[in-house]
CSV table of C-alpha atoms and ligand atoms in Angstrom, one decimal:
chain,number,residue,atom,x,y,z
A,122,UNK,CA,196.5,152.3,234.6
A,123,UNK,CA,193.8,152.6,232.0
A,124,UNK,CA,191.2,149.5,231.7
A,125,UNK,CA,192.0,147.7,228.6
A,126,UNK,CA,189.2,145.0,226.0
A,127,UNK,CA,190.2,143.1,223.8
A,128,UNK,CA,188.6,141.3,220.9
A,129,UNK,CA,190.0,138.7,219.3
A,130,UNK,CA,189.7,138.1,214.9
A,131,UNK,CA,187.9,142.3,215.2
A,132,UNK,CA,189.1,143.5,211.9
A,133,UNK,CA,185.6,142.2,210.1
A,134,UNK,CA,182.1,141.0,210.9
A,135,UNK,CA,181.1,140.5,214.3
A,136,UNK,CA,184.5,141.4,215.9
A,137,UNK,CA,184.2,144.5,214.5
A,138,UNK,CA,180.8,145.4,215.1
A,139,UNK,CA,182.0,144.4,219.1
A,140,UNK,CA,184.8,146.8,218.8
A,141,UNK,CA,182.6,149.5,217.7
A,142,UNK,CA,180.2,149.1,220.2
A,143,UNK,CA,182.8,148.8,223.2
A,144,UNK,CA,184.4,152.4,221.6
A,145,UNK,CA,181.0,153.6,222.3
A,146,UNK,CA,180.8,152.3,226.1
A,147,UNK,CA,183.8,151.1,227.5
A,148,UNK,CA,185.2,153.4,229.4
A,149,UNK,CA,189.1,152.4,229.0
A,150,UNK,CA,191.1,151.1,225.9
A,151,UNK,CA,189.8,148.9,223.2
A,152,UNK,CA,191.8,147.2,220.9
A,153,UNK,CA,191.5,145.4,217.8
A,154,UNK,CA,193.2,142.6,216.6
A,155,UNK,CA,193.5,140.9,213.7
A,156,UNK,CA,196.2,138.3,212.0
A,157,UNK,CA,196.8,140.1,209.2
A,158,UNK,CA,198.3,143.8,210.5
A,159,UNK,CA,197.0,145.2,207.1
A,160,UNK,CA,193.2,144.5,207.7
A,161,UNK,CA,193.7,145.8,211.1
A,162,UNK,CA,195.3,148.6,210.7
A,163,UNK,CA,191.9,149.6,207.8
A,164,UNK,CA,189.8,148.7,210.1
A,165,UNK,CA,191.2,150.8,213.0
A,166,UNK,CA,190.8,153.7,210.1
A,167,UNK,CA,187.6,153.0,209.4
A,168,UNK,CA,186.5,153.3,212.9
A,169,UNK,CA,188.4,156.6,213.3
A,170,UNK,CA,186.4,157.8,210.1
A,171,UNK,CA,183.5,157.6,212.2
A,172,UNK,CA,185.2,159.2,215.0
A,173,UNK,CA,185.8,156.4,217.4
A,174,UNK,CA,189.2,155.3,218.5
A,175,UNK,CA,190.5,151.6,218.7
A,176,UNK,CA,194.2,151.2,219.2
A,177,UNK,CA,195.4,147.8,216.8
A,178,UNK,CA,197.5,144.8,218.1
A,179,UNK,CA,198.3,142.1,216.0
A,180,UNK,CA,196.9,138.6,216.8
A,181,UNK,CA,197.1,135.3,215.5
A,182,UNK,CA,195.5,132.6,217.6
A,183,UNK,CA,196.7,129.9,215.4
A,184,UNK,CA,200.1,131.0,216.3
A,185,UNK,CA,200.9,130.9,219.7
A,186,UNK,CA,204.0,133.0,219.4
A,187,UNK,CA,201.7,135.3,218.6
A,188,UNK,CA,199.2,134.9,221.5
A,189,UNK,CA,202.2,134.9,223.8
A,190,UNK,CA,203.6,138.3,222.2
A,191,UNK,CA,200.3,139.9,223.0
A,192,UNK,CA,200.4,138.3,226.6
A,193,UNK,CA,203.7,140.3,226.9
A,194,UNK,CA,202.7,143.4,225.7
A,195,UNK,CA,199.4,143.6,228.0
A,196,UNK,CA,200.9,142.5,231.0
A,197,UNK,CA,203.5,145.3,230.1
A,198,UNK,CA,201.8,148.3,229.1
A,199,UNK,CA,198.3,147.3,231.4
A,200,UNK,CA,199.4,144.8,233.9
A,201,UNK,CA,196.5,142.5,232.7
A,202,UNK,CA,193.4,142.7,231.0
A,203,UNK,CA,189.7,143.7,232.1
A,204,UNK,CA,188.0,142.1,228.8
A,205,UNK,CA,188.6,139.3,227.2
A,206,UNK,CA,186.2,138.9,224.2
A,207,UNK,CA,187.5,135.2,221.8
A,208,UNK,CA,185.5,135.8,219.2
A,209,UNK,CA,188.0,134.9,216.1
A,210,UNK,CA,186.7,131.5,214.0
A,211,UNK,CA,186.1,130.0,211.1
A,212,UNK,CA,183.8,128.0,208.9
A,213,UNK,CA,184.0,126.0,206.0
A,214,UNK,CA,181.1,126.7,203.4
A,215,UNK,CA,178.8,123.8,203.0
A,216,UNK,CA,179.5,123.7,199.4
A,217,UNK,CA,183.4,123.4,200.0
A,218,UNK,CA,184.6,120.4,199.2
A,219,UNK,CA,187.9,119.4,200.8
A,220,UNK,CA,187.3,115.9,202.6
A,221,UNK,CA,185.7,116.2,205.9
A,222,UNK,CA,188.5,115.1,207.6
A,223,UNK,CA,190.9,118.2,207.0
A,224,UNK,CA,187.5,120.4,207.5
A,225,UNK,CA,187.7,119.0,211.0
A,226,UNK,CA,190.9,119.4,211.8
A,227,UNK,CA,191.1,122.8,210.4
A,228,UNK,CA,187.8,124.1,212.0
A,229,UNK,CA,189.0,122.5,215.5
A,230,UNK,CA,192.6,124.0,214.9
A,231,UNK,CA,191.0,127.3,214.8
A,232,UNK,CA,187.9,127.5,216.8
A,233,UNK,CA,188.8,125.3,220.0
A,234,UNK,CA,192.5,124.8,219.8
A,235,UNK,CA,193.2,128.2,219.2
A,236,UNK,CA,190.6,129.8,221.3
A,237,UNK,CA,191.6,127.5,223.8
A,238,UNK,CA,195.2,128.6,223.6
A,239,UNK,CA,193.8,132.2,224.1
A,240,UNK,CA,192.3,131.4,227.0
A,241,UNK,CA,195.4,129.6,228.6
A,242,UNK,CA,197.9,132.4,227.9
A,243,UNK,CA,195.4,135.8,228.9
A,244,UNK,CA,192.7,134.3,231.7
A,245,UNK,CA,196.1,134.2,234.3
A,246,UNK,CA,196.0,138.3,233.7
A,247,UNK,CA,192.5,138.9,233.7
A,248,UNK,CA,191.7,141.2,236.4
A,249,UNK,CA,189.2,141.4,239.1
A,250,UNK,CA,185.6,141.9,238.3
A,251,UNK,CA,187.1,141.0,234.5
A,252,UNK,CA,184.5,139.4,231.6
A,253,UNK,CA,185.6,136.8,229.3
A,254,UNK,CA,183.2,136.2,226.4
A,255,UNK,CA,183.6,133.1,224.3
A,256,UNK,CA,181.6,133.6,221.0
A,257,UNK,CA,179.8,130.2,220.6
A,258,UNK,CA,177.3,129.4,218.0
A,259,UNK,CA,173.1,127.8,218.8
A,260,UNK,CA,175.1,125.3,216.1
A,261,UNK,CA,176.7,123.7,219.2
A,262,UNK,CA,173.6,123.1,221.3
A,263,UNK,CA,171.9,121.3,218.0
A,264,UNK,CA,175.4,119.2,217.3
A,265,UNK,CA,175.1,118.4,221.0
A,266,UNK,CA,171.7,116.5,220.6
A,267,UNK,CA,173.0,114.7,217.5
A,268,UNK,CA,175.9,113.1,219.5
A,269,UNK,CA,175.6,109.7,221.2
A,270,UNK,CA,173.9,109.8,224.5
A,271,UNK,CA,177.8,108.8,225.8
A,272,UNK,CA,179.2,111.8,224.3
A,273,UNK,CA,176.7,113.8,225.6
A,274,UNK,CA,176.6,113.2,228.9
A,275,UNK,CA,180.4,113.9,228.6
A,276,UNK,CA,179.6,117.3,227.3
A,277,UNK,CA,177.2,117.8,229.7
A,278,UNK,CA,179.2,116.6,233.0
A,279,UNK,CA,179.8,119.5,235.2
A,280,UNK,CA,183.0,117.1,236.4
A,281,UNK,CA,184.7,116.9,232.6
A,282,UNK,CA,188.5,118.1,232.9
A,283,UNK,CA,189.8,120.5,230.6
A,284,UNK,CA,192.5,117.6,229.4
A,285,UNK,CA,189.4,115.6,229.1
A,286,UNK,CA,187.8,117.9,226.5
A,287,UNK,CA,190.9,118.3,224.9
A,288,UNK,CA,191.2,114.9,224.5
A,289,UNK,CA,187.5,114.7,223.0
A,290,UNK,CA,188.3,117.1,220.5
A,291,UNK,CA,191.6,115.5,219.8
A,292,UNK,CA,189.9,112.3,219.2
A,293,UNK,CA,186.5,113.9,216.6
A,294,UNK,CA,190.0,115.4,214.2
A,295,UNK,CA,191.9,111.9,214.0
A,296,UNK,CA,187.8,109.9,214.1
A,297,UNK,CA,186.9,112.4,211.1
A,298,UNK,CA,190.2,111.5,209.2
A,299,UNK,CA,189.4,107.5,209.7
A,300,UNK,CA,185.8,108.6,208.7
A,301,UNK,CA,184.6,106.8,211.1
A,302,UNK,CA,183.7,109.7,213.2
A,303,UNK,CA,179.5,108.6,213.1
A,304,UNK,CA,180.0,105.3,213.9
A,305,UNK,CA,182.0,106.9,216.9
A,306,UNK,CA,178.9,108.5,217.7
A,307,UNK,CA,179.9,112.2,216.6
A,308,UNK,CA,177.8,114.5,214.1
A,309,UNK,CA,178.8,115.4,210.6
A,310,UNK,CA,179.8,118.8,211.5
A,311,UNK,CA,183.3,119.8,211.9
A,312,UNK,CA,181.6,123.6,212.6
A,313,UNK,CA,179.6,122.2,215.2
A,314,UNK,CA,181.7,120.0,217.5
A,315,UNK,CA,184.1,123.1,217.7
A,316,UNK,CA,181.8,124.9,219.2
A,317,UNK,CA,180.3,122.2,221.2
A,318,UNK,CA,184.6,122.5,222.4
A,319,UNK,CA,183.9,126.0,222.8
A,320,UNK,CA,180.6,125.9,225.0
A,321,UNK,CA,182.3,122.8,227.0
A,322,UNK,CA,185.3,124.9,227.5
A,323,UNK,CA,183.7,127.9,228.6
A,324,UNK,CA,181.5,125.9,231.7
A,325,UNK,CA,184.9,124.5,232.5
A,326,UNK,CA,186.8,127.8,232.9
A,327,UNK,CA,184.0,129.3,234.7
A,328,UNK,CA,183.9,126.1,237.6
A,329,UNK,CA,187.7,126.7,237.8
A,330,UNK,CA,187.4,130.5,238.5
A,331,UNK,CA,184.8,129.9,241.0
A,332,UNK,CA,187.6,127.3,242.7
A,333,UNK,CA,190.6,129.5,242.1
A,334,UNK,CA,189.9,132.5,242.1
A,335,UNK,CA,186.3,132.8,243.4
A,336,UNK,CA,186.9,136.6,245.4
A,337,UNK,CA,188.2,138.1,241.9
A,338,UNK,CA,184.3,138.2,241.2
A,339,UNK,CA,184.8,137.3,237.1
A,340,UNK,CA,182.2,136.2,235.0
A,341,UNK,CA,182.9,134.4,231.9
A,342,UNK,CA,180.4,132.8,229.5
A,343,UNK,CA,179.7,131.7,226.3
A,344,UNK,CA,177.7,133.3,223.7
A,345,UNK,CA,175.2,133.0,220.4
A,346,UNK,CA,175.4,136.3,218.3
A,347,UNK,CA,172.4,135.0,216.2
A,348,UNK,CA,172.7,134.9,212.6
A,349,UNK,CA,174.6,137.6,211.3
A,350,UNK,CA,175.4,138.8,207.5
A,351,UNK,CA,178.6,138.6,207.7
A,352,UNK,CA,181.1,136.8,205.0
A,353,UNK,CA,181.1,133.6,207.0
A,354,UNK,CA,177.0,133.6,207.4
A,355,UNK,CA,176.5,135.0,203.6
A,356,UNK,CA,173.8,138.0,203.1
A,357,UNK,CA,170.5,136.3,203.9
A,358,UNK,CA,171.0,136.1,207.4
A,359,UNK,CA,168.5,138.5,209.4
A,360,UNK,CA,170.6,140.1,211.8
A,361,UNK,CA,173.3,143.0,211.6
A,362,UNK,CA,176.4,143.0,212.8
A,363,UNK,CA,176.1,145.5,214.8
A,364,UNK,CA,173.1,143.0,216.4
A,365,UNK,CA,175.0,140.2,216.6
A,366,UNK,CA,177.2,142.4,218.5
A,367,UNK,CA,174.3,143.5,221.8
A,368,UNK,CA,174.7,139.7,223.5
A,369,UNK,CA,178.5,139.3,223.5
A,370,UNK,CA,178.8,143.3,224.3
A,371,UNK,CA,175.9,143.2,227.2
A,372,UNK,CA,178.0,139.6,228.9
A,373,UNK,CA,181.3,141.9,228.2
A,374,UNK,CA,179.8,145.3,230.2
A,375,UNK,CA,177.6,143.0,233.2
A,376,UNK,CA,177.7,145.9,236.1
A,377,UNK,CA,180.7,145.3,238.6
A,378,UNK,CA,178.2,144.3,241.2
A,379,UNK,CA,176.4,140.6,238.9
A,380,UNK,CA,177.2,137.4,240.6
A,381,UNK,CA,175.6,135.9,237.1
A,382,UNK,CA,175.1,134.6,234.4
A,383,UNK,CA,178.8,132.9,235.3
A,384,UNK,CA,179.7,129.6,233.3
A,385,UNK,CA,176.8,130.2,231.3
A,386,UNK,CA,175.2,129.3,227.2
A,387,UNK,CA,173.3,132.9,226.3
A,388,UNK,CA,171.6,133.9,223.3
A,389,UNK,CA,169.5,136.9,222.7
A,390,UNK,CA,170.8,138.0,226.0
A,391,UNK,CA,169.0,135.0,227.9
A,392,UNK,CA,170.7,131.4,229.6
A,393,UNK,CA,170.2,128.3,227.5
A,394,UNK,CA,170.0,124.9,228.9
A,395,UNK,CA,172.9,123.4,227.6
B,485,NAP,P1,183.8,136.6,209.8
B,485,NAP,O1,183.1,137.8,209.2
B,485,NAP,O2,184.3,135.5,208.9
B,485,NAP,O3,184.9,137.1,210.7
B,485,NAP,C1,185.8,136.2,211.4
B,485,NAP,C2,186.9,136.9,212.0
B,485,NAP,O4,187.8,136.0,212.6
B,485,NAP,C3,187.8,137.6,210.9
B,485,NAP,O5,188.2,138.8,211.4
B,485,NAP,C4,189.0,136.7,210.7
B,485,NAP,O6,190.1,137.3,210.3
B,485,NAP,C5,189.1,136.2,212.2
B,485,NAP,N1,190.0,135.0,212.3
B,485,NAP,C6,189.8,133.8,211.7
B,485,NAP,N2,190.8,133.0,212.0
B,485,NAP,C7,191.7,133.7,212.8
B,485,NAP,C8,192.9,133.5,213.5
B,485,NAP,N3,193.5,132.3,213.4
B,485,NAP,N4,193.4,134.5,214.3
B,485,NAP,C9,192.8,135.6,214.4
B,485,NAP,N5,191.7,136.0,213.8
B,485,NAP,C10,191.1,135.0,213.0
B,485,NAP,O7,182.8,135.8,210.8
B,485,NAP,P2,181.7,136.3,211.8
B,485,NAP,O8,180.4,135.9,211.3
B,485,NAP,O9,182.0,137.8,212.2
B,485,NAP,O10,182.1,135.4,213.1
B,485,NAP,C11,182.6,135.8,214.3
B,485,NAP,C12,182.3,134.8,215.3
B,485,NAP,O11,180.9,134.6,215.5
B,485,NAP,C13,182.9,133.4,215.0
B,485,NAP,O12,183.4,132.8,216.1
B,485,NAP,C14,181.7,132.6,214.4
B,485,NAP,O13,181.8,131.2,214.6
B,485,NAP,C15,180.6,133.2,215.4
B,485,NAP,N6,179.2,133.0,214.9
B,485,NAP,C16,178.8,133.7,213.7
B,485,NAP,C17,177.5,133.5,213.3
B,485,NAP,C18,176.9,134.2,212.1
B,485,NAP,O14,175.8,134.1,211.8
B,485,NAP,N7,177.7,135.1,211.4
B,485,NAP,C19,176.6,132.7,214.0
B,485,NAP,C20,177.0,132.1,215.2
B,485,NAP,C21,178.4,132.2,215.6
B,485,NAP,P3,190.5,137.3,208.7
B,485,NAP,O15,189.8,138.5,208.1
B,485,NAP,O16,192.0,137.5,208.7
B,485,NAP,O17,190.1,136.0,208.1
């Protein structure tokens, strides 16, 4: 059975530039997906163009009838997965001006319910020596110092529950709506706490591998791709794509034999204190 990656929101930007780099060195299948099956599908072309082959599944991960249909069909056709890149999200442009209180819960919907909801349904089949990279932003390291020392050391606790994030995140959507989500001790960034859900989530996952399934030998982490010109980041950003592509790409190809990073915040291919 062929070794199978898959990258999550790959028919643009980052995901893309991951998918490319994967065709170049992962030795197995690599598939892009994409919610819309048009933007895929030219996508896929566009890589064959330069002669590099990605094979196309739809993928929604607002939808989880979606994320279950792709469950299906890998545990079908591959009888898991070897690569698990979550790199689908979203942003609101600073200009935008829809209250922040649907900005919240449509950032969180995306970004840590739907990543999360990802994770759920694919890290079951992930196989041994498998790498799960969650694409996290530096923006959730600086939202984590502007939350209330009490939120912070919730965010920080290497004993926080997976419900109890959940709940967290739960509670920042409904505080936002109140707007009273500063006096709650959050920051004004809807962006920000979702990846501060995404960051959390990934420390979380990576303590309950190392309780369940501690001889499958899987790293999983979360990443920073740096700022990249890409239609979420605008053109002024400094970096490439195809370079905000080398850190989630190196955590998605660590040699069979690494023991770390594991459970891990990296950027520019190096561990952050979180
Ligand atoms: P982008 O160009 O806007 O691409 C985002 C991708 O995610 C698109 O393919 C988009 O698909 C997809 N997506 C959005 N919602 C989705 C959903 N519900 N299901 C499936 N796919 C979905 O953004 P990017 O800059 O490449 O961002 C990629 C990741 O890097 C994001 O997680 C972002 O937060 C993170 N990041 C980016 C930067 C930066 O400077 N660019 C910095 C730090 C972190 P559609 O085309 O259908 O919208």
């Amino acid at each position: 059975m062929s070794s199978v990656a898959v990258v999550t929101g790959s028919n643009k930007g980052i995901g893309l530039a991951i998918v490319r780099a994967l065709c170049k060195q992962f030795s197995g299948d690599v598939y892009l997906t994409a919610r819309d099956p048009g933007r895929g599908q030219e996508a896929v072309a566009k890589l064959q163009e330069e002669g590099l082959r990605a094979l196309f599944h739809q993928l929604d991960i607002d939808d989880l009838q979606s994320i279950r249909a792709f469950r299906d069909f890998l545990k079908e056709k591959y009888g898991g997965l070897n690569v698990l890149i979550n790199n689908a999200g979203i942003a609101f442009k600073v200009n935008d001006t829809a209250p922040f209180g649907v900005q919240a819960e449509v950032t969180l919907k995306t970004n840590f319910f739907g990543t999360r909801n990802v994770c759920t349904e694919l890290l079951p089949l992930v196989k041994p020596y498998g790498k799960v990279v969650n694409v996290s932003s530096m923006v959730s390291s600086l939202a984590l110092k502007d939350c209330s020392q009490e939120l912070q050391q919730k965010f920080r606790s290497n004993t926080i529950t997976e419900d109890e994030l959940v709940k967290l995140m739960t509670k920042f959507v409904e505080d936002a709506k109140k707007g009273v989500h500063q006096k709650e001790g959050w920051p004004n960034t809807a962006y920000g706490v979702s990846k501060i859900g995404v960051t959390v989530l990934s420390r979380i996952q990576a303590r309950l591998l190392n309780e369940k399934r501690k001889g499958d030998h899987i790293l999983l982490n979360a990443c920073c791709p740096g700022w990249v010109r890409t239609d979420m980041a605008g053109p002024k950003a400094p970096k490439s794509p195809e370079e905000g592509a080398e850190t989630p790409v190196y955590l998605a190809l660590l040699p069979s034999n690494a023991d770390d990073p594991h459970g891990q915040f990296v950027s520019e291919k190096t561990v952050q204190t979180w």
